[in-house]
Amino acid sequence: MRILLVGHGKMGRMVEALAPEYGCDVAGVLDPLSPRHGGGPDADAWRGVDVAIDFTTPDSVMQNAPVLARRGIRLVIGTTGWSAHEAALRKVIADSGSGIVVAPNFSTGVVLFEAAVAYAAKLFAPHQEFGAFLHEAHHSAKKDAPSGTALSLRRAMEQAGYARPIDVSSTRAGSIPGTHMVGFDGPAETVTLTHAARDRTAFARGALTAAKWINGRSGWYSMKDVLGLK
């Protein structure tokens, strides 16, 4: 399977390093900031590419993803902060017959963590004495806050029936790969659930797993679909 790396920063390079383990051949790099930039989304160089994996910026997603989808290239999008444009990209995916996996976090552990958090929220929902909070921490270069994962966790809690306010806070410091903590605080006790990434490997492996899964499929999917949780 041939993959295109859209973005060749830390995540793109990690995906490239692990690609052979997943039977993937890196066809090239779409990143104007990289010396390996092979051209824009309409370049002839991308003929025969099966899946594009995008870890870039919100603006780049909307510049590249629609063009690639119309060419029949499947997409794996790990970039966050572009949800305001989701409806437009959904239409492109539907009209083109392409397929896409979108996730704020491709870590298998985070996807399972979200399921556990949703279940906990359902259990705590009837107990008015417990208030919920969510804190996330990432490296200083991460621009969006709260993280896409934090917003997804809050949405999962609300969908599980937790209707009271959920305080969400963020930290941007150092080189933290990503930590998310959900807590339920009562008058005399606190219950917390935490996921902490030790490095970016889990995200890259999840993206490659998603790429293998979406190849040949049509439609809009999440990592829950990839892991069979839907």
Short mmCIF file of C-alpha atoms in Angstrom, two decimals:
data_model
loop_
_atom_site.label_atom_id
_atom_site.label_comp_id
_atom_site.label_asym_id
_atom_site.label_seq_id
_atom_site.Cartn_x
_atom_site.Cartn_y
_atom_site.Cartn_z
CA MET A 1 0.00 0.00 0.00
CA ARG A 2 1.36 3.42 -0.97
CA ILE A 3 0.92 6.33 1.43
CA LEU A 4 1.47 10.06 1.08
CA LEU A 5 2.71 12.00 4.09
CA VAL A 6 0.94 15.34 4.27
CA GLY A 7 3.17 17.17 6.72
CA HIS A 8 6.70 16.03 7.55
CA GLY A 9 7.12 17.30 11.09
CA LYS A 10 7.65 15.11 14.14
CA MET A 11 4.50 13.05 13.55
CA GLY A 12 5.09 12.68 9.82
CA ARG A 13 8.62 11.46 10.38
CA MET A 14 7.44 9.00 13.04
CA VAL A 15 4.82 7.60 10.65
CA GLU A 16 7.49 7.26 7.96
CA ALA A 17 9.83 5.38 10.29
CA LEU A 18 7.13 2.86 11.27
CA ALA A 19 5.49 2.49 7.84
CA PRO A 20 7.50 -0.59 6.73
CA GLU A 21 6.20 -2.53 9.75
CA TYR A 22 2.68 -2.04 8.36
CA GLY A 23 3.53 -2.99 4.79
CA CYS A 24 3.32 0.64 3.67
CA ASP A 25 5.53 2.31 1.10
CA VAL A 26 5.93 6.08 1.50
CA ALA A 27 5.31 7.53 -1.96
CA GLY A 28 6.43 11.02 -0.96
CA VAL A 29 5.94 14.12 1.14
CA LEU A 30 3.49 16.99 0.65
CA ASP A 31 4.95 19.76 2.80
CA PRO A 32 6.22 23.06 1.38
CA LEU A 33 8.43 23.46 4.46
CA SER A 34 10.23 20.17 3.82
CA PRO A 35 13.16 19.74 1.40
CA ARG A 36 11.41 16.54 0.30
CA HIS A 37 8.26 18.39 -0.84
CA GLY A 38 7.05 16.61 -3.96
CA GLY A 39 4.36 19.06 -5.05
CA GLY A 40 0.83 20.15 -4.19
CA PRO A 41 -2.21 17.89 -3.79
CA ASP A 42 -2.78 17.83 -7.57
CA ALA A 43 0.80 16.81 -8.45
CA ASP A 44 1.32 13.95 -10.91
CA ALA A 45 3.73 12.42 -8.40
CA TRP A 46 0.80 11.22 -6.31
CA ARG A 47 -0.69 8.97 -8.98
CA GLY A 48 -1.13 5.53 -7.50
CA VAL A 49 -1.20 6.74 -3.89
CA ASP A 50 -3.74 4.79 -1.82
CA VAL A 51 -3.94 6.78 1.42
CA ALA A 52 -2.76 10.22 2.57
CA ILE A 53 -1.94 10.71 6.25
CA ASP A 54 -2.28 14.33 7.38
CA PHE A 55 -0.62 15.85 10.44
CA THR A 56 -0.44 19.54 9.50
CA THR A 57 -2.52 22.62 10.31
CA PRO A 58 -6.25 23.42 9.98
CA ASP A 59 -5.65 25.61 6.92
CA SER A 60 -3.57 22.91 5.24
CA VAL A 61 -6.28 20.31 5.79
CA MET A 62 -8.82 22.35 3.87
CA GLN A 63 -6.32 23.17 1.11
CA ASN A 64 -5.20 19.59 0.53
CA ALA A 65 -7.85 17.11 1.70
CA PRO A 66 -10.62 18.05 -0.78
CA VAL A 67 -8.25 17.80 -3.76
CA LEU A 68 -6.81 14.48 -2.63
CA ALA A 69 -10.27 13.04 -1.95
CA ARG A 70 -11.50 13.99 -5.42
CA ARG A 71 -8.53 12.06 -6.81
CA GLY A 72 -9.80 8.94 -5.04
CA ILE A 73 -7.09 8.97 -2.39
CA ARG A 74 -8.30 7.85 1.02
CA LEU A 75 -7.52 10.13 3.95
CA VAL A 76 -6.37 9.80 7.54
CA ILE A 77 -6.61 13.17 9.32
CA GLY A 78 -4.89 13.64 12.68
CA THR A 79 -4.88 17.44 12.53
CA THR A 80 -7.25 19.21 14.93
CA GLY A 81 -8.77 22.69 15.06
CA TRP A 82 -10.64 22.63 11.72
CA SER A 83 -14.07 21.42 12.89
CA ALA A 84 -15.73 24.62 11.64
CA HIS A 85 -15.10 23.34 8.11
CA GLU A 86 -16.20 19.75 8.74
CA ALA A 87 -19.49 20.05 6.85
CA ALA A 88 -17.67 21.18 3.70
CA LEU A 89 -15.25 18.26 3.80
CA ARG A 90 -18.05 15.79 4.56
CA LYS A 91 -19.74 16.89 1.35
CA VAL A 92 -16.53 16.38 -0.64
CA ILE A 93 -16.10 12.88 0.79
CA ALA A 94 -19.71 11.96 0.01
CA ASP A 95 -19.62 13.40 -3.52
CA SER A 96 -16.25 11.87 -4.41
CA GLY A 97 -16.90 8.41 -3.00
CA SER A 98 -13.62 8.58 -1.10
CA GLY A 99 -13.09 7.48 2.48
CA ILE A 100 -11.67 9.19 5.55
CA VAL A 101 -10.76 8.45 9.15
CA VAL A 102 -10.81 11.56 11.34
CA ALA A 103 -9.62 11.47 14.93
CA PRO A 104 -8.29 14.02 17.41
CA ASN A 105 -6.08 11.24 18.74
CA PHE A 106 -5.05 8.00 17.02
CA SER A 107 -3.79 6.26 20.14
CA THR A 108 -5.63 2.98 20.75
CA GLY A 109 -5.34 3.65 24.47
CA VAL A 110 -7.06 7.03 24.16
CA VAL A 111 -9.96 5.56 22.20
CA LEU A 112 -10.49 2.92 24.88
CA PHE A 113 -9.93 5.57 27.58
CA GLU A 114 -12.77 7.62 26.10
CA ALA A 115 -15.08 4.62 26.33
CA ALA A 116 -14.12 4.16 29.99
CA VAL A 117 -14.65 7.89 30.69
CA ALA A 118 -18.10 7.77 29.08
CA TYR A 119 -19.07 4.80 31.25
CA ALA A 120 -17.81 6.58 34.37
CA ALA A 121 -19.77 9.70 33.43
CA LYS A 122 -22.92 7.60 33.11
CA LEU A 123 -22.34 6.16 36.59
CA PHE A 124 -21.66 9.55 38.22
CA ALA A 125 -24.44 11.42 36.41
CA PRO A 126 -27.20 10.64 38.99
CA HIS A 127 -24.98 11.64 41.93
CA GLN A 128 -25.40 15.39 42.22
CA GLU A 129 -22.70 15.74 44.87
CA PHE A 130 -19.97 14.94 42.32
CA GLY A 131 -18.69 17.61 39.97
CA ALA A 132 -16.66 16.73 36.87
CA PHE A 133 -13.46 18.28 35.59
CA LEU A 134 -11.07 17.61 32.73
CA HIS A 135 -7.45 18.71 32.42
CA GLU A 136 -5.14 18.20 29.45
CA ALA A 137 -1.43 18.98 29.06
CA HIS A 138 0.67 19.12 25.88
CA HIS A 139 3.99 20.46 24.62
CA SER A 140 4.42 24.20 24.23
CA ALA A 141 4.23 24.07 20.41
CA LYS A 142 0.65 22.75 20.34
CA LYS A 143 -1.53 25.65 19.25
CA ASP A 144 -5.12 24.60 19.94
CA ALA A 145 -6.43 24.52 23.49
CA PRO A 146 -8.35 22.68 24.76
CA SER A 147 -7.06 19.78 22.72
CA GLY A 148 -9.29 18.00 20.25
CA THR A 149 -9.07 14.94 22.49
CA ALA A 150 -10.29 16.93 25.51
CA LEU A 151 -13.27 18.22 23.54
CA SER A 152 -14.03 14.69 22.36
CA LEU A 153 -13.88 13.40 25.95
CA ARG A 154 -16.25 16.12 27.15
CA ARG A 155 -18.65 15.33 24.31
CA ALA A 156 -18.56 11.63 25.21
CA MET A 157 -19.36 12.46 28.84
CA GLU A 158 -22.29 14.63 27.83
CA GLN A 159 -23.62 12.02 25.43
CA ALA A 160 -23.39 9.46 28.23
CA GLY A 161 -25.84 11.54 30.27
CA TYR A 162 -23.63 13.78 32.39
CA ALA A 163 -25.59 17.06 32.16
CA ARG A 164 -23.83 19.18 34.79
CA PRO A 165 -20.99 21.58 33.87
CA ILE A 166 -17.60 20.02 33.11
CA ASP A 167 -14.68 22.33 33.85
CA VAL A 168 -11.96 21.99 31.17
CA SER A 169 -8.44 23.37 31.60
CA SER A 170 -5.21 23.18 29.61
CA THR A 171 -1.45 23.35 30.06
CA ARG A 172 1.11 24.06 27.33
CA ALA A 173 4.66 23.48 28.52
CA GLY A 174 7.90 21.75 27.63
CA SER A 175 7.73 18.58 25.53
CA ILE A 176 4.68 16.80 27.03
CA PRO A 177 3.40 14.36 24.36
CA GLY A 178 -0.11 14.42 25.77
CA THR A 179 -1.84 13.81 29.11
CA HIS A 180 -5.59 13.81 29.75
CA MET A 181 -7.17 13.50 33.19
CA VAL A 182 -10.88 13.29 33.94
CA GLY A 183 -12.04 13.65 37.52
CA PHE A 184 -15.22 13.43 39.55
CA ASP A 185 -14.96 15.37 42.81
CA GLY A 186 -17.26 14.90 45.78
CA PRO A 187 -17.38 16.44 49.27
CA ALA A 188 -14.96 13.90 50.74
CA GLU A 189 -13.40 12.04 47.81
CA THR A 190 -12.12 12.34 44.26
CA VAL A 191 -12.09 9.76 41.49
CA THR A 192 -9.70 10.33 38.56
CA LEU A 193 -9.00 8.56 35.29
CA THR A 194 -5.79 9.42 33.39
CA HIS A 195 -4.22 8.65 30.06
CA ALA A 196 -0.60 9.71 29.56
CA ALA A 197 1.31 9.26 26.31
CA ARG A 198 5.03 8.58 26.84
CA ASP A 199 5.94 9.42 23.24
CA ARG A 200 4.36 9.87 19.80
CA THR A 201 4.73 6.23 18.77
CA ALA A 202 1.18 5.33 19.83
CA PHE A 203 -0.26 8.08 17.63
CA ALA A 204 1.80 7.06 14.60
CA ARG A 205 0.91 3.38 14.96
CA GLY A 206 -2.76 4.25 15.25
CA ALA A 207 -2.60 6.39 12.11
CA LEU A 208 -0.98 3.55 10.15
CA THR A 209 -3.59 1.11 11.45
CA ALA A 210 -6.30 3.52 10.29
CA ALA A 211 -4.63 3.87 6.89
CA LYS A 212 -4.63 0.11 6.36
CA TRP A 213 -8.28 -0.06 7.44
CA ILE A 214 -9.63 2.80 5.29
CA ASN A 215 -7.88 1.64 2.09
CA GLY A 216 -10.67 0.69 -0.32
CA ARG A 217 -13.48 1.93 1.92
CA SER A 218 -15.83 4.85 1.29
CA GLY A 219 -17.40 7.14 3.89
CA TRP A 220 -16.60 9.09 7.04
CA TYR A 221 -15.18 7.16 10.00
CA SER A 222 -13.53 7.56 13.40
CA MET A 223 -11.07 5.41 15.30
CA LYS A 224 -14.04 3.78 17.04
CA ASP A 225 -14.96 2.31 13.66
CA VAL A 226 -11.38 1.19 13.05
CA LEU A 227 -11.25 -0.58 16.43
CA GLY A 228 -14.72 -2.09 16.09
CA LEU A 229 -16.25 -0.10 18.95
CA LYS A 230 -19.27 1.04 16.91
#
